[in-house]
Amino acid sequence: EVVLTQSPGTLSLSPGERATLSCRASQSVSSRYLAWYQQKPGQAPRLLIYGVSSRAIGIPDRFSGSGSGTDFTLTISRLEPEDFAVYYCQQYGSSSGTFGQGTKVEIK
Amino acid sequence: EVQLVQSGAEVKKPGESLKISCQGSGYTFTSYWIGWVRQMPGKGLEWMGIIYPGDSDTRYSPSFQGQVTISADKSISTAYLQRSSLKASDTAMYYCAGRVGSYGPDAFDIWGQGTMVTVSS
């Protein structure tokens, strides 16, 4: 099973700042099968990015994804107040999937 | 409107069985993968497994293999998650989630509202 490790655990930033979130896999992940989600308290997760770098429908272009192999990054170019939330990466491979443990982006 | 609607909250006793449902609408249910995700209180997301309703191809996380059963009834566009012999540690929010933007199980782009399951004596 592929283990995804996200860092940092918590990111304290101000609105307008840039957020860089990391997701490292224990083995190589297919570029088709790496996704990012946002979850706010009391809500279901929302898909942000799939296939490493493709934005899901309705996701603003301040969200971008990059990476390959075992190292992946979600970047939020300029944080808006509604972006403070928990972010998860997720992979699918070898007939199973896993999520990372999450990164909380909080207001500094 | 494309949506997944889950069954309501459950309160169970240890040792009891559970079956929760997730009904899809607004899209061709049999053509897209649908899966289940667990979130224990205050914790992260856990990928449990997925099913392709068209042919019932089912895949489980090793962590959940043998612990739960995922099934689907395509005649009523509904997926199910079953667990027998519940324990207090099964207390969690369970989400169903689907992938309608692609024909592969690469990500979940639609989500149900979640079903809260509480196991307590």
mmCIF file of C-alpha atoms in Angstrom:
data_model
loop_
_atom_site.group_PDB
_atom_site.id
_atom_site.type_symbol
_atom_site.label_atom_id
_atom_site.label_comp_id
_atom_site.label_asym_id
_atom_site.label_seq_id
_atom_site.Cartn_x
_atom_site.Cartn_y
_atom_site.Cartn_z
ATOM 1 C CA GLU A 1 0.000 0.000 0.000
ATOM 2 C CA VAL A 2 1.313 3.438 -0.937
ATOM 3 C CA VAL A 3 1.779 5.712 2.075
ATOM 4 C CA LEU A 4 1.349 9.436 1.453
ATOM 5 C CA THR A 5 3.068 11.809 3.865
ATOM 6 C CA GLN A 6 1.964 15.436 3.822
ATOM 7 C CA SER A 7 3.955 18.342 5.179
ATOM 8 C CA PRO A 8 3.755 20.540 7.034
ATOM 9 C CA GLY A 9 1.017 19.384 9.368
ATOM 10 C CA THR A 10 -0.122 22.965 9.869
ATOM 11 C CA LEU A 11 0.633 26.051 7.802
ATOM 12 C CA SER A 12 -0.011 29.442 9.418
ATOM 13 C CA LEU A 13 -0.330 32.165 6.811
ATOM 14 C CA SER A 14 -2.087 35.467 6.191
ATOM 15 C CA PRO A 15 -4.596 36.199 3.426
ATOM 16 C CA GLY A 16 -2.777 37.161 0.247
ATOM 17 C CA GLU A 17 0.232 34.967 1.008
ATOM 18 C CA ARG A 18 1.353 31.970 -1.023
ATOM 19 C CA ALA A 19 0.796 28.465 0.353
ATOM 20 C CA THR A 20 2.943 25.514 -0.659
ATOM 21 C CA LEU A 21 1.811 22.067 0.486
ATOM 22 C CA SER A 22 3.843 18.909 -0.005
ATOM 23 C CA CYS A 23 2.792 15.289 -0.515
ATOM 24 C CA ARG A 24 5.448 12.579 -0.608
ATOM 25 C CA ALA A 25 4.684 8.984 -1.623
ATOM 26 C CA SER A 26 6.414 5.855 -0.339
ATOM 27 C CA GLN A 27 6.650 4.611 -3.928
ATOM 28 C CA SER A 28 6.158 6.085 -7.362
ATOM 29 C CA VAL A 29 2.616 7.222 -8.201
ATOM 30 C CA SER A 30 1.213 7.389 -11.705
ATOM 31 C CA SER A 31 0.720 10.993 -12.776
ATOM 32 C CA ARG A 32 -2.856 10.153 -13.725
ATOM 33 C CA TYR A 33 -3.705 9.111 -10.186
ATOM 34 C CA LEU A 34 -2.671 11.915 -7.840
ATOM 35 C CA ALA A 35 -5.388 14.259 -6.589
ATOM 36 C CA TRP A 36 -5.879 17.017 -4.026
ATOM 37 C CA TYR A 37 -8.964 17.833 -1.953
ATOM 38 C CA GLN A 38 -10.071 20.650 0.315
ATOM 39 C CA GLN A 39 -12.218 20.019 3.373
ATOM 40 C CA LYS A 40 -13.846 22.622 5.581
ATOM 41 C CA PRO A 41 -15.345 21.841 9.018
ATOM 42 C CA GLY A 42 -18.656 20.035 8.795
ATOM 43 C CA GLN A 43 -18.434 19.613 5.036
ATOM 44 C CA ALA A 44 -17.605 16.806 2.647
ATOM 45 C CA PRO A 45 -14.275 17.087 0.851
ATOM 46 C CA ARG A 46 -14.112 18.875 -2.497
ATOM 47 C CA LEU A 47 -11.908 17.835 -5.391
ATOM 48 C CA LEU A 48 -9.442 20.561 -6.355
ATOM 49 C CA ILE A 49 -6.839 18.885 -8.558
ATOM 50 C CA TYR A 50 -6.680 15.548 -10.387
ATOM 51 C CA GLY A 51 -4.017 14.004 -12.566
ATOM 52 C CA VAL A 52 -1.349 15.982 -10.601
ATOM 53 C CA SER A 53 -2.114 19.322 -12.254
ATOM 54 C CA SER A 54 -5.617 19.460 -13.766
ATOM 55 C CA ARG A 55 -8.082 21.705 -11.968
ATOM 56 C CA ALA A 56 -11.521 20.277 -11.296
ATOM 57 C CA ILE A 57 -14.588 22.096 -12.587
ATOM 58 C CA GLY A 58 -15.140 25.436 -10.869
ATOM 59 C CA ILE A 59 -11.777 25.561 -9.098
ATOM 60 C CA PRO A 60 -10.101 28.979 -9.351
ATOM 61 C CA ASP A 61 -6.734 29.268 -11.031
ATOM 62 C CA ARG A 62 -4.962 30.318 -7.851
ATOM 63 C CA PHE A 63 -4.861 26.576 -7.108
ATOM 64 C CA SER A 64 -2.215 24.632 -8.978
ATOM 65 C CA GLY A 65 -0.628 21.213 -8.689
ATOM 66 C CA SER A 66 2.737 19.899 -9.779
ATOM 67 C CA GLY A 67 5.158 17.051 -9.279
ATOM 68 C CA SER A 68 5.945 13.563 -10.436
ATOM 69 C CA GLY A 69 7.103 10.198 -9.166
ATOM 70 C CA THR A 70 7.031 10.464 -5.384
ATOM 71 C CA ASP A 71 6.957 14.229 -4.779
ATOM 72 C CA PHE A 72 3.919 16.383 -5.378
ATOM 73 C CA THR A 73 2.965 19.942 -4.502
ATOM 74 C CA LEU A 74 -0.248 21.921 -4.181
ATOM 75 C CA THR A 75 0.251 25.669 -4.455
ATOM 76 C CA ILE A 76 -2.276 28.354 -3.596
ATOM 77 C CA SER A 77 -0.867 31.500 -5.163
ATOM 78 C CA ARG A 78 -2.687 34.065 -3.039
ATOM 79 C CA LEU A 79 -4.740 32.883 -0.101
ATOM 80 C CA GLU A 80 -8.320 34.055 0.045
ATOM 81 C CA PRO A 81 -10.280 33.939 3.328
ATOM 82 C CA GLU A 82 -12.264 30.926 2.070
ATOM 83 C CA ASP A 83 -9.085 28.917 1.444
ATOM 84 C CA PHE A 84 -8.349 28.309 5.122
ATOM 85 C CA ALA A 85 -9.163 24.624 5.456
ATOM 86 C CA VAL A 86 -7.594 21.156 5.544
ATOM 87 C CA TYR A 87 -6.044 19.781 2.359
ATOM 88 C CA TYR A 88 -5.524 16.122 1.498
ATOM 89 C CA CYS A 89 -3.619 14.435 -1.281
ATOM 90 C CA GLN A 90 -4.832 11.086 -2.575
ATOM 91 C CA GLN A 91 -3.411 8.448 -4.884
ATOM 92 C CA TYR A 92 -4.817 5.418 -6.647
ATOM 93 C CA GLY A 93 -2.692 2.531 -7.809
ATOM 94 C CA SER A 94 -2.437 -1.273 -7.706
ATOM 95 C CA SER A 95 -6.224 -1.480 -7.256
ATOM 96 C CA SER A 96 -6.234 0.547 -4.064
ATOM 97 C CA GLY A 97 -6.090 4.115 -2.934
ATOM 98 C CA THR A 98 -4.797 6.091 0.013
ATOM 99 C CA PHE A 99 -5.041 9.612 1.402
ATOM 100 C CA GLY A 100 -2.357 11.632 3.068
ATOM 101 C CA GLN A 101 -2.933 12.663 6.680
ATOM 102 C CA GLY A 102 -3.777 16.235 5.721
ATOM 103 C CA THR A 103 -2.321 19.736 6.005
ATOM 104 C CA LYS A 104 -4.269 22.384 7.874
ATOM 105 C CA VAL A 105 -3.937 25.890 6.463
ATOM 106 C CA GLU A 106 -4.820 28.313 9.237
ATOM 107 C CA ILE A 107 -4.984 32.067 9.533
ATOM 108 C CA LYS A 108 -1.893 33.571 11.099
ATOM 109 C CA GLU B 1 -28.162 17.765 -11.032
ATOM 110 C CA VAL B 2 -25.488 15.159 -10.443
ATOM 111 C CA GLN B 3 -25.616 14.070 -6.820
ATOM 112 C CA LEU B 4 -25.109 11.306 -4.299
ATOM 113 C CA VAL B 5 -27.584 11.058 -1.433
ATOM 114 C CA GLN B 6 -26.707 8.922 1.549
ATOM 115 C CA SER B 7 -28.914 7.263 4.124
ATOM 116 C CA GLY B 8 -29.370 8.839 7.514
ATOM 117 C CA ALA B 9 -27.377 8.704 10.711
ATOM 118 C CA GLU B 10 -27.146 5.385 12.533
ATOM 119 C CA VAL B 11 -26.750 4.526 16.198
ATOM 120 C CA LYS B 12 -25.712 0.942 16.795
ATOM 121 C CA LYS B 13 -24.584 -1.263 19.650
ATOM 122 C CA PRO B 14 -21.302 -3.194 19.589
ATOM 123 C CA GLY B 15 -21.732 -6.490 17.778
ATOM 124 C CA GLU B 16 -24.589 -5.261 15.584
ATOM 125 C CA SER B 17 -24.448 -5.043 11.798
ATOM 126 C CA LEU B 18 -24.584 -1.995 9.576
ATOM 127 C CA LYS B 19 -25.628 -1.327 6.000
ATOM 128 C CA ILE B 20 -25.636 2.216 4.698
ATOM 129 C CA SER B 21 -26.630 3.368 1.251
ATOM 130 C CA CYS B 22 -25.722 5.949 -1.343
ATOM 131 C CA GLN B 23 -28.058 6.721 -4.236
ATOM 132 C CA GLY B 24 -26.740 8.389 -7.361
ATOM 133 C CA SER B 25 -28.799 10.565 -9.664
ATOM 134 C CA GLY B 26 -28.302 12.880 -12.606
ATOM 135 C CA TYR B 27 -25.778 10.645 -14.333
ATOM 136 C CA THR B 28 -25.385 7.104 -15.696
ATOM 137 C CA PHE B 29 -24.788 5.211 -12.442
ATOM 138 C CA THR B 30 -23.464 2.083 -14.109
ATOM 139 C CA SER B 31 -20.711 3.881 -16.033
ATOM 140 C CA TYR B 32 -18.679 5.439 -13.233
ATOM 141 C CA TRP B 33 -16.792 4.269 -10.173
ATOM 142 C CA ILE B 34 -18.181 4.953 -6.716
ATOM 143 C CA GLY B 35 -16.359 4.519 -3.453
ATOM 144 C CA TRP B 36 -16.467 4.847 0.323
ATOM 145 C CA VAL B 37 -14.295 7.008 2.570
ATOM 146 C CA ARG B 38 -14.153 6.885 6.354
ATOM 147 C CA GLN B 39 -13.418 9.828 8.624
ATOM 148 C CA MET B 40 -13.144 9.098 12.309
ATOM 149 C CA PRO B 41 -13.925 11.992 14.681
ATOM 150 C CA GLY B 42 -11.282 14.699 14.387
ATOM 151 C CA LYS B 43 -9.178 12.593 12.011
ATOM 152 C CA GLY B 44 -8.277 12.416 8.343
ATOM 153 C CA LEU B 45 -9.784 10.681 5.358
ATOM 154 C CA GLU B 46 -9.369 6.935 4.782
ATOM 155 C CA TRP B 47 -9.928 5.309 1.379
ATOM 156 C CA MET B 48 -11.964 2.151 1.968
ATOM 157 C CA GLY B 49 -12.816 0.785 -1.449
ATOM 158 C CA ILE B 50 -14.572 1.306 -4.752
ATOM 159 C CA ILE B 51 -17.060 -0.452 -7.008
ATOM 160 C CA TYR B 52 -17.895 -0.189 -10.677
ATOM 161 C CA PRO B 53 -21.671 -0.698 -10.715
ATOM 162 C CA GLY B 54 -21.718 -1.752 -14.349
ATOM 163 C CA ASP B 55 -20.076 -5.097 -13.600
ATOM 164 C CA SER B 56 -19.660 -4.974 -9.790
ATOM 165 C CA ASP B 57 -15.857 -4.942 -10.063
ATOM 166 C CA THR B 58 -14.888 -4.134 -6.466
ATOM 167 C CA ARG B 59 -11.530 -3.133 -5.020
ATOM 168 C CA TYR B 60 -10.648 -2.716 -1.374
ATOM 169 C CA SER B 61 -7.938 -1.050 0.596
ATOM 170 C CA PRO B 62 -5.862 -3.709 2.356
ATOM 171 C CA SER B 63 -6.813 -1.968 5.600
ATOM 172 C CA PHE B 64 -10.493 -2.683 4.986
ATOM 173 C CA GLN B 65 -10.376 -5.927 2.986
ATOM 174 C CA GLY B 66 -12.395 -8.546 4.835
ATOM 175 C CA GLN B 67 -13.767 -5.945 7.246
ATOM 176 C CA VAL B 68 -16.426 -4.382 5.019
ATOM 177 C CA THR B 69 -18.440 -5.294 1.951
ATOM 178 C CA ILE B 70 -19.156 -2.849 -0.841
ATOM 179 C CA SER B 71 -21.984 -3.641 -3.231
ATOM 180 C CA ALA B 72 -24.305 -1.956 -5.685
ATOM 181 C CA ASP B 73 -27.830 -2.414 -6.990
ATOM 182 C CA LYS B 74 -27.832 -0.845 -10.429
ATOM 183 C CA SER B 75 -31.592 -1.196 -10.759
ATOM 184 C CA ILE B 76 -31.997 1.539 -8.157
ATOM 185 C CA SER B 77 -28.657 3.346 -8.715
ATOM 186 C CA THR B 78 -27.568 2.649 -5.161
ATOM 187 C CA ALA B 79 -24.273 1.599 -3.615
ATOM 188 C CA TYR B 80 -23.945 0.038 -0.179
ATOM 189 C CA LEU B 81 -21.384 -0.330 2.570
ATOM 190 C CA GLN B 82 -21.827 -3.225 4.984
ATOM 191 C CA ARG B 83 -20.019 -4.033 8.205
ATOM 192 C CA SER B 84 -20.812 -6.772 10.648
ATOM 193 C CA SER B 85 -19.795 -7.083 14.301
ATOM 194 C CA LEU B 86 -19.476 -3.353 14.851
ATOM 195 C CA LYS B 87 -17.040 -1.992 17.394
ATOM 196 C CA ALA B 88 -16.819 1.367 19.113
ATOM 197 C CA SER B 89 -13.864 2.126 16.839
ATOM 198 C CA ASP B 90 -16.231 2.022 13.836
ATOM 199 C CA THR B 91 -17.733 5.293 15.042
ATOM 200 C CA ALA B 92 -17.101 7.661 12.164
ATOM 201 C CA MET B 93 -18.526 9.676 9.320
ATOM 202 C CA TYR B 94 -18.768 7.561 6.190
ATOM 203 C CA TYR B 95 -18.804 9.316 2.831
ATOM 204 C CA CYS B 96 -19.662 7.848 -0.508
ATOM 205 C CA ALA B 97 -17.927 9.526 -3.401
ATOM 206 C CA GLY B 98 -17.972 9.093 -7.151
ATOM 207 C CA ARG B 99 -15.988 9.892 -10.220
ATOM 208 C CA VAL B 100 -18.182 11.220 -13.055
ATOM 209 C CA GLY B 101 -15.600 13.366 -14.835
ATOM 210 C CA SER B 102 -13.587 10.409 -16.002
ATOM 211 C CA TYR B 103 -14.002 6.698 -16.655
ATOM 212 C CA GLY B 104 -11.221 5.737 -14.268
ATOM 213 C CA PRO B 105 -11.084 5.630 -10.455
ATOM 214 C CA ASP B 106 -8.480 8.391 -10.372
ATOM 215 C CA ALA B 107 -10.278 10.778 -8.004
ATOM 216 C CA PHE B 108 -13.657 11.540 -6.463
ATOM 217 C CA ASP B 109 -15.409 14.553 -7.961
ATOM 218 C CA ILE B 110 -18.819 14.139 -6.385
ATOM 219 C CA TRP B 111 -19.489 13.411 -2.726
ATOM 220 C CA GLY B 112 -22.454 12.387 -0.646
ATOM 221 C CA GLN B 113 -23.390 14.371 2.434
ATOM 222 C CA GLY B 114 -21.957 11.734 4.750
ATOM 223 C CA THR B 115 -23.563 9.221 7.109
ATOM 224 C CA MET B 116 -22.602 9.485 10.767
ATOM 225 C CA VAL B 117 -22.371 6.091 12.432
ATOM 226 C CA THR B 118 -22.156 5.924 16.207
ATOM 227 C CA VAL B 119 -21.396 2.629 17.922
ATOM 228 C CA SER B 120 -22.006 2.699 21.647
ATOM 229 C CA SER B 121 -23.345 0.430 24.314
#
